[in-house]
């Protein structure tokens, strides 16, 4: 349930909350709900890499040519419509969220996201967003480790690959798509491998992050746990105690 506006943290101070974790760990759903409860903006950085991947697909680029990929992505405008809740990603002003969840994007996104020069571009863009939206729940693969290592509260969500595949299959079925759960599991395991083994900003547990296994919890229970931790931090900060 939404909390009354006067129960939101004091509006004047910046507050960055990061949520990292592997594919299908529930980050997007949890980040949106947590942001709503706390009266913060939410940022889905994975959608930014999906947008870059869509550019690669539409322009028939080779992900093995990083310079061409970065040039192409830099020519386009990846942004969010902040008037919507949650903010909706746009590519050159075009709403593309539904397109970004298609199998061709799923299969290629980790390869594109592993390009170091592209990650540099995205990290700068994400930090610029945080300057404009300093009260932010931001989720991805490297938010607490690389992009915002000084974030006030950092989380790492995880679950077994099979649990994450089942969750993703149910999401796709709910949107009317045919699913092959085995293929989804293979894709998730492949993305895990690429995310963890890449040389630039590999997926890892950020220092000082609160780890949450989402496998046995509902999304609402996960949000309860994260909200409690953020409010605990804010209470300690307000009382001048150790954060």
mmCIF file of C-alpha atoms in Angstrom:
data_model
loop_
_atom_site.group_PDB
_atom_site.id
_atom_site.type_symbol
_atom_site.label_atom_id
_atom_site.label_comp_id
_atom_site.label_asym_id
_atom_site.label_seq_id
_atom_site.Cartn_x
_atom_site.Cartn_y
_atom_site.Cartn_z
ATOM 1 C CA UNK A 1 0.000 0.000 0.000
ATOM 2 C CA UNK A 2 1.103 3.556 -0.673
ATOM 3 C CA UNK A 3 2.200 5.429 2.409
ATOM 4 C CA UNK A 4 0.782 8.906 3.049
ATOM 5 C CA UNK A 5 2.949 11.652 1.568
ATOM 6 C CA UNK A 6 3.974 12.947 4.982
ATOM 7 C CA UNK A 7 5.464 9.525 5.720
ATOM 8 C CA UNK A 8 8.013 9.924 2.940
ATOM 9 C CA UNK A 9 11.598 10.754 3.918
ATOM 10 C CA UNK A 10 12.405 14.472 4.131
ATOM 11 C CA UNK A 11 12.307 15.792 0.571
ATOM 12 C CA UNK A 12 15.273 18.154 0.772
ATOM 13 C CA UNK A 13 18.102 15.632 1.040
ATOM 14 C CA UNK A 14 19.546 13.492 -1.715
ATOM 15 C CA UNK A 15 19.157 9.756 -1.211
ATOM 16 C CA UNK A 16 20.558 7.112 -3.559
ATOM 17 C CA UNK A 17 19.454 3.506 -3.027
ATOM 18 C CA UNK A 18 21.095 0.911 -5.297
ATOM 19 C CA UNK A 19 19.725 -2.546 -6.097
ATOM 20 C CA UNK A 20 22.019 -4.940 -7.951
ATOM 21 C CA UNK A 21 21.621 -8.577 -8.877
ATOM 22 C CA UNK A 22 21.526 -11.080 -11.739
ATOM 23 C CA UNK A 23 18.869 -11.439 -14.446
ATOM 24 C CA UNK A 24 15.434 -12.351 -13.109
ATOM 25 C CA UNK A 25 16.183 -11.637 -9.452
ATOM 26 C CA UNK A 26 13.200 -9.261 -9.271
ATOM 27 C CA UNK A 27 15.132 -5.977 -9.259
ATOM 28 C CA UNK A 28 12.836 -3.996 -11.557
ATOM 29 C CA UNK A 29 9.591 -4.877 -9.778
ATOM 30 C CA UNK A 30 11.118 -4.320 -6.346
ATOM 31 C CA UNK A 31 12.810 -1.027 -7.307
ATOM 32 C CA UNK A 32 9.564 0.437 -8.659
ATOM 33 C CA UNK A 33 7.574 -0.573 -5.574
ATOM 34 C CA UNK A 34 10.270 0.590 -3.136
ATOM 35 C CA UNK A 35 10.543 3.945 -4.906
ATOM 36 C CA UNK A 36 6.767 4.344 -4.699
ATOM 37 C CA UNK A 37 6.677 3.618 -0.982
ATOM 38 C CA UNK A 38 9.534 6.006 -0.225
ATOM 39 C CA UNK A 39 8.513 8.794 -2.622
ATOM 40 C CA UNK A 40 11.694 8.458 -4.695
ATOM 41 C CA UNK A 41 12.272 8.272 -8.459
ATOM 42 C CA UNK A 42 13.253 4.896 -9.927
ATOM 43 C CA UNK A 43 15.832 4.122 -12.603
ATOM 44 C CA UNK A 44 16.005 0.848 -14.553
ATOM 45 C CA UNK A 45 19.561 0.889 -15.901
ATOM 46 C CA UNK A 46 19.130 -2.512 -17.525
ATOM 47 C CA UNK A 47 16.598 -0.884 -19.855
ATOM 48 C CA UNK A 48 19.337 1.520 -20.981
ATOM 49 C CA UNK A 49 21.540 -1.411 -22.039
ATOM 50 C CA UNK A 50 18.526 -3.020 -23.716
ATOM 51 C CA UNK A 51 17.998 0.221 -25.624
ATOM 52 C CA UNK A 52 21.628 0.144 -26.776
ATOM 53 C CA UNK A 53 21.089 -3.484 -27.825
ATOM 54 C CA UNK A 54 17.999 -2.496 -29.828
ATOM 55 C CA UNK A 55 20.110 0.098 -31.648
ATOM 56 C CA UNK A 56 22.666 -2.633 -32.477
ATOM 57 C CA UNK A 57 19.871 -4.858 -33.821
ATOM 58 C CA UNK A 58 18.087 -2.160 -35.817
ATOM 59 C CA UNK A 59 21.310 -0.847 -37.362
ATOM 60 C CA UNK A 60 22.630 -4.399 -37.974
ATOM 61 C CA UNK A 61 25.860 -3.695 -36.115
ATOM 62 C CA UNK A 62 28.440 -6.245 -35.021
ATOM 63 C CA UNK A 63 28.798 -6.306 -31.191
ATOM 64 C CA UNK A 64 32.414 -7.353 -31.801
ATOM 65 C CA UNK A 65 33.052 -3.839 -33.206
ATOM 66 C CA UNK A 66 32.839 -1.761 -30.007
ATOM 67 C CA UNK A 67 33.765 1.551 -31.656
ATOM 68 C CA UNK A 68 30.858 1.252 -34.117
ATOM 69 C CA UNK A 69 28.445 0.318 -31.328
ATOM 70 C CA UNK A 70 29.460 3.250 -29.115
ATOM 71 C CA UNK A 71 29.310 5.703 -32.054
ATOM 72 C CA UNK A 72 25.813 4.510 -32.933
ATOM 73 C CA UNK A 73 24.506 4.632 -29.357
ATOM 74 C CA UNK A 74 25.990 8.093 -28.883
ATOM 75 C CA UNK A 75 24.063 9.321 -31.959
ATOM 76 C CA UNK A 76 20.728 8.365 -30.385
ATOM 77 C CA UNK A 77 18.890 9.773 -27.386
ATOM 78 C CA UNK A 78 18.152 7.217 -24.669
ATOM 79 C CA UNK A 79 15.963 8.896 -22.074
ATOM 80 C CA UNK A 80 13.047 8.358 -19.717
ATOM 81 C CA UNK A 81 9.598 9.882 -19.578
ATOM 82 C CA UNK A 82 9.688 10.996 -15.942
ATOM 83 C CA UNK A 83 6.024 12.054 -16.032
ATOM 84 C CA UNK A 84 5.087 8.364 -15.941
ATOM 85 C CA UNK A 85 5.263 6.048 -12.916
ATOM 86 C CA UNK A 86 7.474 4.122 -13.218
ATOM 87 C CA UNK A 87 9.461 6.270 -15.676
ATOM 88 C CA UNK A 88 9.190 4.800 -19.182
ATOM 89 C CA UNK A 89 12.295 4.472 -21.325
ATOM 90 C CA UNK A 90 12.316 6.161 -24.724
ATOM 91 C CA UNK A 91 14.615 5.921 -27.734
ATOM 92 C CA UNK A 92 14.690 9.187 -29.693
ATOM 93 C CA UNK A 93 11.329 9.986 -28.109
ATOM 94 C CA UNK A 94 9.770 6.629 -29.088
ATOM 95 C CA UNK A 95 8.321 4.369 -26.378
ATOM 96 C CA UNK A 96 10.195 1.054 -26.710
ATOM 97 C CA UNK A 97 9.675 -0.765 -23.406
ATOM 98 C CA UNK A 98 7.672 -3.649 -24.901
ATOM 99 C CA UNK A 99 10.188 -4.112 -27.716
ATOM 100 C CA UNK A 100 13.074 -4.313 -25.221
ATOM 101 C CA UNK A 101 11.683 -7.532 -23.661
ATOM 102 C CA UNK A 102 11.705 -9.515 -26.919
ATOM 103 C CA UNK A 103 13.926 -12.631 -27.263
ATOM 104 C CA UNK A 104 16.405 -11.079 -29.739
ATOM 105 C CA UNK A 105 17.204 -8.309 -27.237
ATOM 106 C CA UNK A 106 17.370 -10.822 -24.349
ATOM 107 C CA UNK A 107 19.879 -12.960 -26.217
ATOM 108 C CA UNK A 108 22.220 -10.106 -27.146
ATOM 109 C CA UNK A 109 22.034 -7.677 -24.225
ATOM 110 C CA UNK A 110 24.832 -9.196 -22.109
ATOM 111 C CA UNK A 111 27.252 -9.158 -25.060
ATOM 112 C CA UNK A 112 26.479 -5.521 -25.789
ATOM 113 C CA UNK A 113 26.604 -4.610 -22.084
ATOM 114 C CA UNK A 114 30.075 -6.140 -21.772
ATOM 115 C CA UNK A 115 31.604 -3.512 -24.111
ATOM 116 C CA UNK A 116 33.775 -1.391 -21.764
ATOM 117 C CA UNK A 117 33.446 1.815 -23.808
ATOM 118 C CA UNK A 118 29.661 1.477 -23.816
ATOM 119 C CA UNK A 119 29.609 0.939 -20.055
ATOM 120 C CA UNK A 120 31.671 4.121 -19.623
ATOM 121 C CA UNK A 121 29.077 5.991 -21.696
ATOM 122 C CA UNK A 122 26.201 4.552 -19.664
ATOM 123 C CA UNK A 123 27.840 5.173 -16.279
ATOM 124 C CA UNK A 124 28.238 8.854 -17.184
ATOM 125 C CA UNK A 125 24.611 9.009 -18.335
ATOM 126 C CA UNK A 126 23.384 7.346 -15.124
ATOM 127 C CA UNK A 127 25.339 9.780 -12.950
ATOM 128 C CA UNK A 128 23.853 12.694 -14.917
ATOM 129 C CA UNK A 129 20.374 11.291 -14.267
ATOM 130 C CA UNK A 130 21.167 11.130 -10.536
ATOM 131 C CA UNK A 131 22.224 14.803 -10.615
ATOM 132 C CA UNK A 132 18.768 15.689 -12.003
ATOM 133 C CA UNK A 133 16.973 13.131 -9.792
ATOM 134 C CA UNK A 134 19.006 13.028 -6.559
ATOM 135 C CA UNK A 135 16.372 11.007 -4.690
ATOM 136 C CA UNK A 136 16.594 7.758 -6.575
ATOM 137 C CA UNK A 137 16.221 3.991 -6.377
ATOM 138 C CA UNK A 138 18.484 2.711 -9.151
ATOM 139 C CA UNK A 139 18.803 -0.931 -10.163
ATOM 140 C CA UNK A 140 21.125 -2.881 -12.410
ATOM 141 C CA UNK A 141 24.309 -4.935 -12.342
ATOM 142 C CA UNK A 142 26.897 -2.380 -11.163
ATOM 143 C CA UNK A 143 25.002 0.389 -9.413
ATOM 144 C CA UNK A 144 26.397 -0.066 -5.902
ATOM 145 C CA UNK A 145 29.783 -1.344 -7.025
ATOM 146 C CA UNK A 146 30.748 1.094 -9.807
ATOM 147 C CA UNK A 147 28.197 3.788 -10.613
ATOM 148 C CA UNK A 148 27.237 4.889 -7.083
ATOM 149 C CA UNK A 149 29.722 3.275 -4.683
ATOM 150 C CA UNK A 150 28.937 5.995 -2.117
ATOM 151 C CA UNK A 151 25.162 5.382 -2.248
ATOM 152 C CA UNK A 152 23.510 5.722 1.150
ATOM 153 C CA UNK A 153 21.956 2.226 0.998
ATOM 154 C CA UNK A 154 23.075 -0.637 -1.266
ATOM 155 C CA UNK A 155 21.269 -3.944 -1.838
ATOM 156 C CA UNK A 156 22.098 -7.150 -3.696
ATOM 157 C CA UNK A 157 19.175 -9.396 -4.675
ATOM 158 C CA UNK A 158 19.735 -12.995 -5.723
ATOM 159 C CA UNK A 159 17.906 -16.283 -6.269
ATOM 160 C CA UNK A 160 18.760 -19.664 -7.777
ATOM 161 C CA UNK A 161 18.782 -19.655 -11.585
ATOM 162 C CA UNK A 162 15.840 -22.078 -11.771
ATOM 163 C CA UNK A 163 13.702 -19.829 -9.577
ATOM 164 C CA UNK A 164 14.592 -16.813 -11.708
ATOM 165 C CA UNK A 165 13.768 -18.670 -14.938
ATOM 166 C CA UNK A 166 10.380 -19.742 -13.586
ATOM 167 C CA UNK A 167 9.629 -16.162 -12.523
ATOM 168 C CA UNK A 168 10.551 -14.794 -15.958
ATOM 169 C CA UNK A 169 8.440 -17.492 -17.672
ATOM 170 C CA UNK A 170 5.399 -16.530 -15.596
ATOM 171 C CA UNK A 171 5.905 -12.838 -16.437
ATOM 172 C CA UNK A 172 6.046 -13.616 -20.160
ATOM 173 C CA UNK A 173 2.997 -15.904 -19.969
ATOM 174 C CA UNK A 174 1.081 -13.151 -18.172
ATOM 175 C CA UNK A 175 1.797 -10.827 -21.110
ATOM 176 C CA UNK A 176 0.436 -13.430 -23.546
ATOM 177 C CA UNK A 177 3.725 -14.777 -24.892
ATOM 178 C CA UNK A 178 4.547 -18.421 -25.581
ATOM 179 C CA UNK A 179 7.429 -19.545 -23.363
ATOM 180 C CA UNK A 180 10.031 -22.283 -23.357
ATOM 181 C CA UNK A 181 11.181 -22.418 -19.748
ATOM 182 C CA UNK A 182 14.262 -24.517 -20.560
ATOM 183 C CA UNK A 183 15.386 -21.918 -23.114
ATOM 184 C CA UNK A 184 14.775 -19.159 -20.567
ATOM 185 C CA UNK A 185 16.912 -21.012 -17.994
ATOM 186 C CA UNK A 186 19.704 -21.495 -20.550
ATOM 187 C CA UNK A 187 19.556 -17.803 -21.428
ATOM 188 C CA UNK A 188 19.665 -16.737 -17.764
ATOM 189 C CA UNK A 189 22.630 -19.019 -17.018
ATOM 190 C CA UNK A 190 24.455 -17.708 -20.087
ATOM 191 C CA UNK A 191 23.765 -14.087 -19.058
ATOM 192 C CA UNK A 192 24.949 -14.835 -15.512
ATOM 193 C CA UNK A 193 28.214 -16.164 -16.906
ATOM 194 C CA UNK A 194 28.751 -13.178 -19.196
ATOM 195 C CA UNK A 195 27.769 -10.688 -16.476
ATOM 196 C CA UNK A 196 30.121 -12.202 -13.886
ATOM 197 C CA UNK A 197 33.082 -12.871 -16.159
ATOM 198 C CA UNK A 198 33.288 -9.623 -18.109
ATOM 199 C CA UNK A 199 36.401 -7.584 -17.384
ATOM 200 C CA UNK A 200 34.605 -4.251 -17.047
ATOM 201 C CA UNK A 201 32.132 -3.764 -14.161
ATOM 202 C CA UNK A 202 31.430 -7.468 -13.602
ATOM 203 C CA UNK A 203 28.347 -8.422 -11.610
ATOM 204 C CA UNK A 204 29.427 -8.636 -7.979
ATOM 205 C CA UNK A 205 28.119 -7.972 -4.492
ATOM 206 C CA UNK A 206 28.922 -4.301 -3.742
ATOM 207 C CA UNK A 207 30.952 -3.624 -0.616
ATOM 208 C CA UNK A 208 28.611 -2.976 2.291
ATOM 209 C CA UNK A 209 25.559 -4.223 0.401
ATOM 210 C CA UNK A 210 22.641 -5.881 2.197
ATOM 211 C CA UNK A 211 22.087 -9.283 0.546
ATOM 212 C CA UNK A 212 18.537 -10.578 0.082
ATOM 213 C CA UNK A 213 17.649 -14.017 -1.309
ATOM 214 C CA UNK A 214 14.392 -13.402 -3.154
ATOM 215 C CA UNK A 215 13.799 -17.070 -4.003
ATOM 216 C CA UNK A 216 11.391 -17.826 -1.156
ATOM 217 C CA UNK A 217 9.871 -14.359 -0.796
ATOM 218 C CA UNK A 218 7.088 -12.577 -2.644
ATOM 219 C CA UNK A 219 7.967 -9.269 -4.290
ATOM 220 C CA UNK A 220 6.002 -7.486 -1.569
ATOM 221 C CA UNK A 221 7.974 -9.255 1.180
ATOM 222 C CA UNK A 222 11.251 -8.266 -0.491
ATOM 223 C CA UNK A 223 10.087 -4.640 -0.662
ATOM 224 C CA UNK A 224 9.082 -4.785 3.022
ATOM 225 C CA UNK A 225 12.631 -5.896 3.905
ATOM 226 C CA UNK A 226 14.287 -3.221 1.765
ATOM 227 C CA UNK A 227 11.950 -0.471 2.973
ATOM 228 C CA UNK A 228 12.684 -1.389 6.583
ATOM 229 C CA UNK A 229 16.430 -1.193 5.927
ATOM 230 C CA UNK A 230 16.193 2.211 4.200
ATOM 231 C CA UNK A 231 13.978 3.651 6.937
ATOM 232 C CA UNK A 232 16.387 2.273 9.549
ATOM 233 C CA UNK A 233 19.251 4.047 7.788
ATOM 234 C CA UNK A 234 17.254 7.304 7.654
ATOM 235 C CA UNK A 235 16.336 7.079 11.340
ATOM 236 C CA UNK A 236 19.975 6.535 12.311
ATOM 237 C CA UNK A 237 21.104 9.389 10.062
ATOM 238 C CA UNK A 238 18.457 11.724 11.530
ATOM 239 C CA UNK A 239 19.521 10.914 15.090
ATOM 240 C CA UNK A 240 23.175 11.517 14.258
ATOM 241 C CA UNK A 241 24.083 7.901 14.962
ATOM 242 C CA UNK A 242 26.289 5.702 12.732
ATOM 243 C CA UNK A 243 24.565 5.102 9.379
#
